[in-house]
Amino acid sequence: MNVLVTGGAGFIGAALANRLLPAGHHVRVLDDLSAGNPERLHADIHFTRGDVTDKPKLWALLHKVDCVYHLAARVSVPESILYPREYNATNVGGTVALMEAMRDAGVKRVVLASSGAIYGEQTQTLVTEMLRPHPTSPYGVSKLSAEHYVTTIGRLWGIETVILRIFNAFGPGQPLPPAHPPVIPLFIQQALGGGSVTIFGEGRQVRDFVFIDDVVHALVTAATAQGVNQQIINIGSGVGTSINQLAEMVGRVTRAAMHILRVGTESGGVSRLVADIAQAQTLLAYRPQTSLPAGLQLTIDNDVRFRQR
Ligand code: NAD
């Protein structure tokens, strides 16, 4: 297949592009490098630097493409609270521009990387795709809006659409920006650095951490699976882990003499968000292969930032 991965120089996109290439696909990547790094990509991947709202660039890249994986997005919840207009422009405007360009180029299918963030606070232990979303940030709103555009436009124009609501992905190469870093690489860095692992508040927030290889496998499968048109599918591990439990696991896996420093209060966000993955099991034969402890070990072993210590 000829595929385009938007946001393909990012954490998930690069892992996906590098997986598709050895499977025999011709892989093109579009990324504006606002957060991505093209050095992550195998040399045989056709990389173009550009904005996902740039339709002429999209047209050129979509020639003879069979499937688009749409991952280009601004991805920080706290940042989205400061800059909702920018999040809307990229995450919603970029999605609509892509759909228009796909229609013009005659592309058959799009797989959209959406997010568990669209659910917001829910009462259920496991969230199913049927629940009414209550996003609590502009980021969540933008991803939900992108979902609506993709399914609605797809239905109107005969483009097949598959939406994957990804929960908390982690693994080697996950960015560690100084402002609002994701919790797993931050804890590993803090533990291996011999310092304290910082937990805000009680550490009782529960999340669904899913290893990058499982996310990539689901994305790959979604491009060719039958009976998935117009479907929305959770991609998580199905297992809830509190921040306190995560800190303990990081301590065990790193074997670091770390101690936990509790400061302030929890930094916002919902109290619990864990995926019901029954739909993914049925439609994509999805079975997460890597447990959280195993994924933490793989992250430490395969991430150059942690190996050098
Ligand atoms: P990432 O920031 O590493 O990747 C996003 C990529 O998009 C970056 O390389 C960035 O440079 C690029 N990008 C941003 N704006 C762009 C624009 N205007 N034009 C072209 N490229 C642009 O983040 P990620 O974690 O790899 O996320 C990939 C996708 O998966 C996103 O759509 C995100 O919303 C979704 N997602 C990720 C997670 C997770 O846990 N990592 C969870 C749920 C959903």
CSV table of C-alpha atoms and ligand atoms in Angstrom, one decimal:
chain,number,residue,atom,x,y,z
A,1,MET,CA,0.0,0.0,0.0
A,2,ASN,CA,0.9,3.6,-0.4
A,3,VAL,CA,0.3,5.4,2.9
A,4,LEU,CA,0.7,8.9,4.3
A,5,VAL,CA,1.3,9.4,8.0
A,6,THR,CA,0.6,13.0,9.1
A,7,GLY,CA,2.5,13.8,12.3
A,8,GLY,CA,4.8,11.0,11.3
A,9,ALA,CA,7.9,12.5,12.9
A,10,GLY,CA,6.2,12.4,16.3
A,11,PHE,CA,6.3,9.7,19.0
A,12,ILE,CA,3.6,7.4,17.8
A,13,GLY,CA,3.8,8.5,14.1
A,14,ALA,CA,7.5,7.6,13.8
A,15,ALA,CA,7.0,4.2,15.4
A,16,LEU,CA,4.1,3.6,13.0
A,17,ALA,CA,6.0,4.7,9.9
A,18,ASN,CA,9.1,2.7,10.9
A,19,ARG,CA,6.9,-0.4,11.4
A,20,LEU,CA,5.0,0.0,8.0
A,21,LEU,CA,8.2,0.3,5.9
A,22,PRO,CA,9.6,-3.2,6.5
A,23,ALA,CA,6.1,-4.7,5.9
A,24,GLY,CA,6.5,-3.6,2.3
A,25,HIS,CA,4.5,-0.3,2.3
A,26,HIS,CA,5.5,2.9,0.6
A,27,VAL,CA,5.5,5.4,3.4
A,28,ARG,CA,5.2,9.2,3.2
A,29,VAL,CA,5.3,11.4,6.2
A,30,LEU,CA,4.1,15.0,6.6
A,31,ASP,CA,5.1,16.8,9.7
A,32,ASP,CA,5.8,20.5,10.5
A,33,LEU,CA,8.4,19.5,13.1
A,34,SER,CA,6.7,21.7,15.8
A,35,ALA,CA,7.2,18.7,18.1
A,36,GLY,CA,8.6,15.9,15.8
A,37,ASN,CA,12.1,14.9,14.8
A,38,PRO,CA,12.7,13.5,11.3
A,39,GLU,CA,15.8,11.7,12.5
A,40,ARG,CA,13.5,9.1,14.1
A,41,LEU,CA,12.5,8.0,10.6
A,42,HIS,CA,14.1,5.3,8.5
A,43,ALA,CA,16.0,6.8,5.5
A,44,ASP,CA,13.7,5.1,3.0
A,45,ILE,CA,10.6,7.0,4.3
A,46,HIS,CA,9.7,9.9,2.2
A,47,PHE,CA,9.6,12.9,4.6
A,48,THR,CA,8.1,16.3,3.8
A,49,ARG,CA,8.2,19.2,6.2
A,50,GLY,CA,4.9,21.0,6.1
A,51,ASP,CA,1.7,22.0,7.8
A,52,VAL,CA,-1.3,19.7,7.8
A,53,THR,CA,-3.6,22.7,6.9
A,54,ASP,CA,-1.6,23.2,3.6
A,55,LYS,CA,-3.9,21.7,1.0
A,56,PRO,CA,-1.5,22.0,-2.0
A,57,LYS,CA,1.1,20.2,-0.1
A,58,LEU,CA,-1.4,17.5,0.9
A,59,TRP,CA,-2.6,17.1,-2.7
A,60,ALA,CA,1.0,16.4,-3.8
A,61,LEU,CA,1.5,13.9,-1.1
A,62,LEU,CA,-1.8,12.1,-1.5
A,63,HIS,CA,-1.3,11.1,-5.1
A,64,LYS,CA,-2.0,7.3,-5.3
A,65,VAL,CA,-2.2,7.0,-1.6
A,66,ASP,CA,-4.5,4.1,-0.3
A,67,CYS,CA,-4.7,5.1,3.3
A,68,VAL,CA,-3.9,8.1,5.5
A,69,TYR,CA,-3.0,7.8,9.2
A,70,HIS,CA,-3.9,11.1,10.6
A,71,LEU,CA,-1.8,11.8,13.7
A,72,ALA,CA,-0.7,15.4,13.2
A,73,ALA,CA,-1.9,17.4,16.2
A,74,ARG,CA,-1.0,19.6,19.0
A,75,VAL,CA,-1.1,17.2,22.0
A,76,SER,CA,-0.6,19.0,25.3
A,77,VAL,CA,-3.7,19.4,27.5
A,78,PRO,CA,-2.3,22.2,29.7
A,79,GLU,CA,-1.0,24.1,26.6
A,80,SER,CA,-4.4,23.8,25.0
A,81,ILE,CA,-5.9,25.7,27.9
A,82,LEU,CA,-3.6,28.6,27.1
A,83,TYR,CA,-3.9,28.4,23.3
A,84,PRO,CA,-7.3,27.0,22.3
A,85,ARG,CA,-7.4,28.8,19.0
A,86,GLU,CA,-4.1,27.2,17.9
A,87,TYR,CA,-5.4,23.8,19.0
A,88,ASN,CA,-8.6,24.3,17.0
A,89,ALA,CA,-6.7,25.5,13.9
A,90,THR,CA,-4.4,22.4,13.8
A,91,ASN,CA,-6.5,19.6,15.3
A,92,VAL,CA,-9.8,20.6,13.7
A,93,GLY,CA,-8.8,22.8,10.8
A,94,GLY,CA,-6.0,20.4,9.8
A,95,THR,CA,-8.4,17.4,9.9
A,96,VAL,CA,-11.0,19.2,7.7
A,97,ALA,CA,-8.2,20.3,5.2
A,98,LEU,CA,-7.0,16.7,5.1
A,99,MET,CA,-10.5,15.3,4.4
A,100,GLU,CA,-11.0,17.8,1.6
A,101,ALA,CA,-7.6,16.9,0.0
A,102,MET,CA,-8.4,13.2,0.4
A,103,ARG,CA,-11.7,13.7,-1.4
A,104,ASP,CA,-10.0,15.5,-4.2
A,105,ALA,CA,-7.2,12.9,-4.5
A,106,GLY,CA,-9.6,9.9,-4.2
A,107,VAL,CA,-8.1,8.4,-1.1
A,108,LYS,CA,-10.2,5.5,0.2
A,109,ARG,CA,-9.6,5.3,4.0
A,110,VAL,CA,-8.4,7.4,6.9
A,111,VAL,CA,-7.4,6.2,10.3
A,112,LEU,CA,-7.7,9.0,12.9
A,113,ALA,CA,-5.7,9.0,16.1
A,114,SER,CA,-8.2,10.3,18.6
A,115,SER,CA,-7.8,10.3,22.4
A,116,GLY,CA,-9.3,9.0,25.6
A,117,ALA,CA,-9.3,12.6,26.6
A,118,ILE,CA,-12.6,13.1,24.9
A,119,TYR,CA,-14.3,11.1,27.7
A,120,GLY,CA,-13.6,13.5,30.6
A,121,GLU,CA,-15.0,12.5,34.0
A,122,GLN,CA,-17.1,9.3,33.8
A,123,THR,CA,-18.6,7.2,36.5
A,124,GLN,CA,-18.0,3.8,34.9
A,125,THR,CA,-14.9,1.7,35.9
A,126,LEU,CA,-14.2,1.1,32.2
A,127,VAL,CA,-15.2,3.6,29.6
A,128,THR,CA,-17.0,2.3,26.5
A,129,GLU,CA,-17.3,4.0,23.1
A,130,MET,CA,-21.0,4.4,23.7
A,131,LEU,CA,-20.6,6.9,26.6
A,132,ARG,CA,-21.4,10.5,26.1
A,133,PRO,CA,-18.1,12.4,25.9
A,134,HIS,CA,-17.4,15.2,28.4
A,135,PRO,CA,-14.1,16.7,27.4
A,136,THR,CA,-12.5,18.9,30.0
A,137,SER,CA,-9.9,20.7,27.9
A,138,PRO,CA,-9.7,22.4,24.5
A,139,TYR,CA,-7.4,19.5,23.5
A,140,GLY,CA,-10.3,17.1,24.3
A,141,VAL,CA,-12.8,19.3,22.5
A,142,SER,CA,-10.6,19.5,19.4
A,143,LYS,CA,-10.1,15.7,19.2
A,144,LEU,CA,-13.9,15.1,19.6
A,145,SER,CA,-14.6,17.8,17.0
A,146,ALA,CA,-12.1,16.1,14.6
A,147,GLU,CA,-13.9,12.8,15.2
A,148,HIS,CA,-17.2,14.4,14.2
A,149,TYR,CA,-15.8,15.9,11.1
A,150,VAL,CA,-14.1,12.7,10.0
A,151,THR,CA,-17.2,10.5,10.4
A,152,THR,CA,-19.6,13.1,9.0
A,153,ILE,CA,-17.5,14.1,6.0
A,154,GLY,CA,-16.5,10.5,5.4
A,155,ARG,CA,-20.1,9.4,5.2
A,156,LEU,CA,-21.0,12.2,2.9
A,157,TRP,CA,-18.1,11.7,0.5
A,158,GLY,CA,-17.7,7.9,0.7
A,159,ILE,CA,-14.3,7.9,2.5
A,160,GLU,CA,-13.9,5.0,4.9
A,161,THR,CA,-13.1,6.2,8.4
A,162,VAL,CA,-11.8,4.4,11.5
A,163,ILE,CA,-11.3,6.3,14.7
A,164,LEU,CA,-9.0,5.0,17.4
A,165,ARG,CA,-9.3,6.6,20.8
A,166,ILE,CA,-5.8,6.1,22.2
A,167,PHE,CA,-5.4,6.2,26.0
A,168,ASN,CA,-2.0,6.9,27.7
A,169,ALA,CA,0.6,5.6,25.2
A,170,PHE,CA,4.2,5.2,26.4
A,171,GLY,CA,7.4,3.7,25.3
A,172,PRO,CA,10.9,4.4,24.0
A,173,GLY,CA,11.3,7.9,22.4
A,174,GLN,CA,8.3,9.5,24.2
A,175,PRO,CA,9.1,13.2,24.3
A,176,LEU,CA,10.0,14.7,27.6
A,177,PRO,CA,9.4,18.4,27.2
A,178,PRO,CA,10.4,20.6,30.2
A,179,ALA,CA,6.8,22.0,30.5
A,180,HIS,CA,4.2,19.4,31.5
A,181,PRO,CA,6.2,16.2,30.7
A,182,PRO,CA,4.3,12.9,30.5
A,183,VAL,CA,4.4,11.0,33.7
A,184,ILE,CA,6.2,7.8,32.6
A,185,PRO,CA,9.4,9.1,31.1
A,186,LEU,CA,9.5,11.8,33.8
A,187,PHE,CA,9.4,9.2,36.6
A,188,ILE,CA,12.0,7.0,34.9
A,189,GLN,CA,14.3,10.0,34.5
A,190,GLN,CA,13.8,11.1,38.1
A,191,ALA,CA,14.4,7.6,39.4
A,192,LEU,CA,17.5,6.9,37.3
A,193,GLY,CA,18.8,10.4,38.2
A,194,GLY,CA,18.9,9.3,41.8
A,195,GLY,CA,16.5,12.0,42.9
A,196,SER,CA,13.0,12.0,44.1
A,197,VAL,CA,10.0,10.9,42.1
A,198,THR,CA,7.5,13.8,42.5
A,199,ILE,CA,3.8,13.0,42.9
A,200,PHE,CA,1.4,15.8,43.0
A,201,GLY,CA,-1.3,15.3,45.7
A,202,GLU,CA,-2.5,11.9,46.8
A,203,GLY,CA,-1.4,10.0,43.6
A,204,ARG,CA,-4.7,8.3,43.4
A,205,GLN,CA,-5.5,9.3,39.8
A,206,VAL,CA,-5.9,6.1,37.7
A,207,ARG,CA,-4.9,5.9,34.1
A,208,ASP,CA,-4.7,3.3,31.3
A,209,PHE,CA,-1.1,3.1,30.2
A,210,VAL,CA,-0.7,1.3,26.8
A,211,PHE,CA,2.6,0.3,25.3
A,212,ILE,CA,3.6,1.9,22.0
A,213,ASP,CA,3.9,-1.4,20.1
A,214,ASP,CA,0.3,-2.3,21.0
A,215,VAL,CA,-0.9,1.1,19.7
A,216,VAL,CA,1.1,0.8,16.5
A,217,HIS,CA,-0.3,-2.7,16.0
A,218,ALA,CA,-3.9,-1.4,16.3
A,219,LEU,CA,-3.2,1.4,13.9
A,220,VAL,CA,-1.7,-1.0,11.3
A,221,THR,CA,-4.6,-3.3,11.6
A,222,ALA,CA,-7.2,-0.5,11.3
A,223,ALA,CA,-5.9,0.4,7.8
A,224,THR,CA,-7.1,-2.9,6.2
A,225,ALA,CA,-9.6,-4.4,8.7
A,226,GLN,CA,-13.0,-5.3,7.2
A,227,GLY,CA,-16.3,-4.1,8.9
A,228,VAL,CA,-14.7,-1.1,10.6
A,229,ASN,CA,-16.0,1.8,8.4
A,230,GLN,CA,-17.4,4.6,10.6
A,231,GLN,CA,-16.3,2.8,13.8
A,232,ILE,CA,-14.9,4.4,16.9
A,233,ILE,CA,-12.6,2.1,18.9
A,234,ASN,CA,-10.8,2.5,22.2
A,235,ILE,CA,-7.1,1.5,22.3
A,236,GLY,CA,-5.8,1.0,25.8
A,237,SER,CA,-4.5,-1.8,27.9
A,238,GLY,CA,-7.8,-2.2,29.7
A,239,VAL,CA,-5.9,-2.0,33.0
A,240,GLY,CA,-6.1,0.8,35.5
A,241,THR,CA,-3.0,1.9,37.3
A,242,SER,CA,-2.8,4.7,39.9
A,243,ILE,CA,0.1,7.2,39.9
A,244,ASN,CA,1.2,5.7,43.2
A,245,GLN,CA,1.3,2.2,41.8
A,246,LEU,CA,3.2,3.5,38.7
A,247,ALA,CA,5.8,5.1,40.9
A,248,GLU,CA,6.3,1.8,42.8
A,249,MET,CA,6.6,-0.1,39.5
A,250,VAL,CA,9.2,2.4,38.2
A,251,GLY,CA,11.2,2.0,41.4
A,252,ARG,CA,11.1,-1.8,41.0
A,253,VAL,CA,12.1,-1.8,37.3
A,254,THR,CA,14.8,0.8,37.6
A,255,ARG,CA,16.1,-0.7,40.9
A,256,ALA,CA,16.8,2.8,41.9
A,257,ALA,CA,17.1,3.9,45.5
A,258,MET,CA,14.4,6.5,44.9
A,259,HIS,CA,12.1,8.1,47.3
A,260,ILE,CA,8.7,9.7,46.6
A,261,LEU,CA,8.3,13.4,47.2
A,262,ARG,CA,4.7,14.5,47.6
A,263,VAL,CA,3.9,18.0,46.7
A,264,GLY,CA,0.9,20.3,46.4
A,265,THR,CA,-2.3,19.0,44.9
A,266,GLU,CA,-3.2,16.9,41.9
A,267,SER,CA,-2.5,18.8,38.7
A,268,GLY,CA,-6.1,18.6,37.4
A,269,GLY,CA,-7.4,16.0,35.1
A,270,VAL,CA,-10.0,13.3,35.7
A,271,SER,CA,-9.8,10.9,38.6
A,272,ARG,CA,-10.0,7.8,36.6
A,273,LEU,CA,-9.8,6.9,32.9
A,274,VAL,CA,-9.5,3.3,31.8
A,275,ALA,CA,-10.6,1.8,28.5
A,276,ASP,CA,-13.0,-0.9,27.8
A,277,ILE,CA,-11.3,-2.7,24.9
A,278,ALA,CA,-14.0,-5.2,24.0
A,279,GLN,CA,-14.8,-3.3,20.7
A,280,ALA,CA,-11.1,-3.4,19.7
A,281,GLN,CA,-10.9,-7.1,20.5
A,282,THR,CA,-14.0,-7.8,18.3
A,283,LEU,CA,-13.2,-5.5,15.4
A,284,LEU,CA,-9.4,-5.5,15.2
A,285,ALA,CA,-8.6,-8.8,17.0
A,286,TYR,CA,-6.7,-6.5,19.4
A,287,ARG,CA,-4.9,-8.1,22.3
A,288,PRO,CA,-2.4,-5.9,24.2
A,289,GLN,CA,0.8,-7.9,24.3
A,290,THR,CA,2.9,-5.8,26.7
A,291,SER,CA,2.1,-5.3,30.4
A,292,LEU,CA,3.0,-2.1,32.1
A,293,PRO,CA,6.0,-3.5,34.0
A,294,ALA,CA,7.3,-5.2,30.8
A,295,GLY,CA,6.8,-2.0,28.8
A,296,LEU,CA,8.7,0.0,31.4
A,297,GLN,CA,11.6,-2.4,31.1
A,298,LEU,CA,11.5,-2.1,27.3
A,299,THR,CA,11.4,1.6,27.6
A,300,ILE,CA,14.5,1.7,29.8
A,301,ASP,CA,16.4,-0.8,27.7
A,302,ASN,CA,15.6,0.8,24.3
A,303,ASP,CA,15.5,4.5,25.0
A,304,VAL,CA,19.0,6.0,24.5
A,305,ARG,CA,18.2,8.8,27.0
A,306,PHE,CA,17.9,6.2,29.8
A,307,ARG,CA,20.6,3.7,28.6
A,308,GLN,CA,23.4,6.2,28.8
A,309,ARG,CA,23.1,6.5,32.5
B,1,NAD,P1,3.7,14.0,19.1
B,1,NAD,O1,3.6,15.5,19.5
B,1,NAD,O2,4.9,13.3,19.4
B,1,NAD,O3,3.3,13.9,17.6
B,1,NAD,C1,2.4,14.8,16.9
B,1,NAD,C2,3.2,15.2,15.6
B,1,NAD,O4,2.4,16.1,14.9
B,1,NAD,C3,4.5,16.0,16.0
B,1,NAD,O5,5.6,15.3,15.3
B,1,NAD,C4,4.3,17.4,15.5
B,1,NAD,O6,5.5,18.0,14.9
B,1,NAD,C5,3.2,17.2,14.4
B,1,NAD,N1,2.4,18.3,14.1
B,1,NAD,C6,1.8,19.2,15.0
B,1,NAD,N2,1.2,20.2,14.4
B,1,NAD,C7,1.3,19.9,13.1
B,1,NAD,C8,0.9,20.6,11.9
B,1,NAD,N3,0.1,21.7,12.0
B,1,NAD,N4,1.2,20.1,10.7
B,1,NAD,C9,1.9,19.0,10.6
B,1,NAD,N5,2.4,18.3,11.7
B,1,NAD,C10,2.1,18.8,12.9
B,1,NAD,O7,2.4,13.3,19.8
B,1,NAD,P2,2.0,11.7,19.8
B,1,NAD,O8,2.0,11.3,21.2
B,1,NAD,O9,2.9,11.0,18.9
B,1,NAD,O10,0.5,11.8,19.3
B,1,NAD,C11,0.2,11.4,17.9
B,1,NAD,C12,-1.3,11.5,17.8
B,1,NAD,O11,-1.9,10.5,18.7
B,1,NAD,C13,-2.0,12.8,18.1
B,1,NAD,O12,-3.0,13.0,17.2
B,1,NAD,C14,-2.5,12.7,19.5
B,1,NAD,O13,-3.6,13.5,19.7
B,1,NAD,C15,-2.9,11.2,19.5
B,1,NAD,N6,-2.9,10.6,20.9
B,1,NAD,C16,-1.7,10.4,21.5
B,1,NAD,C17,-1.7,9.8,22.8
B,1,NAD,C18,-0.5,9.5,23.6
B,1,NAD,O14,-0.6,9.0,24.7
B,1,NAD,N7,0.7,9.8,23.1
B,1,NAD,C19,-3.0,9.5,23.4
B,1,NAD,C20,-4.1,9.8,22.7
B,1,NAD,C21,-4.1,10.3,21.4
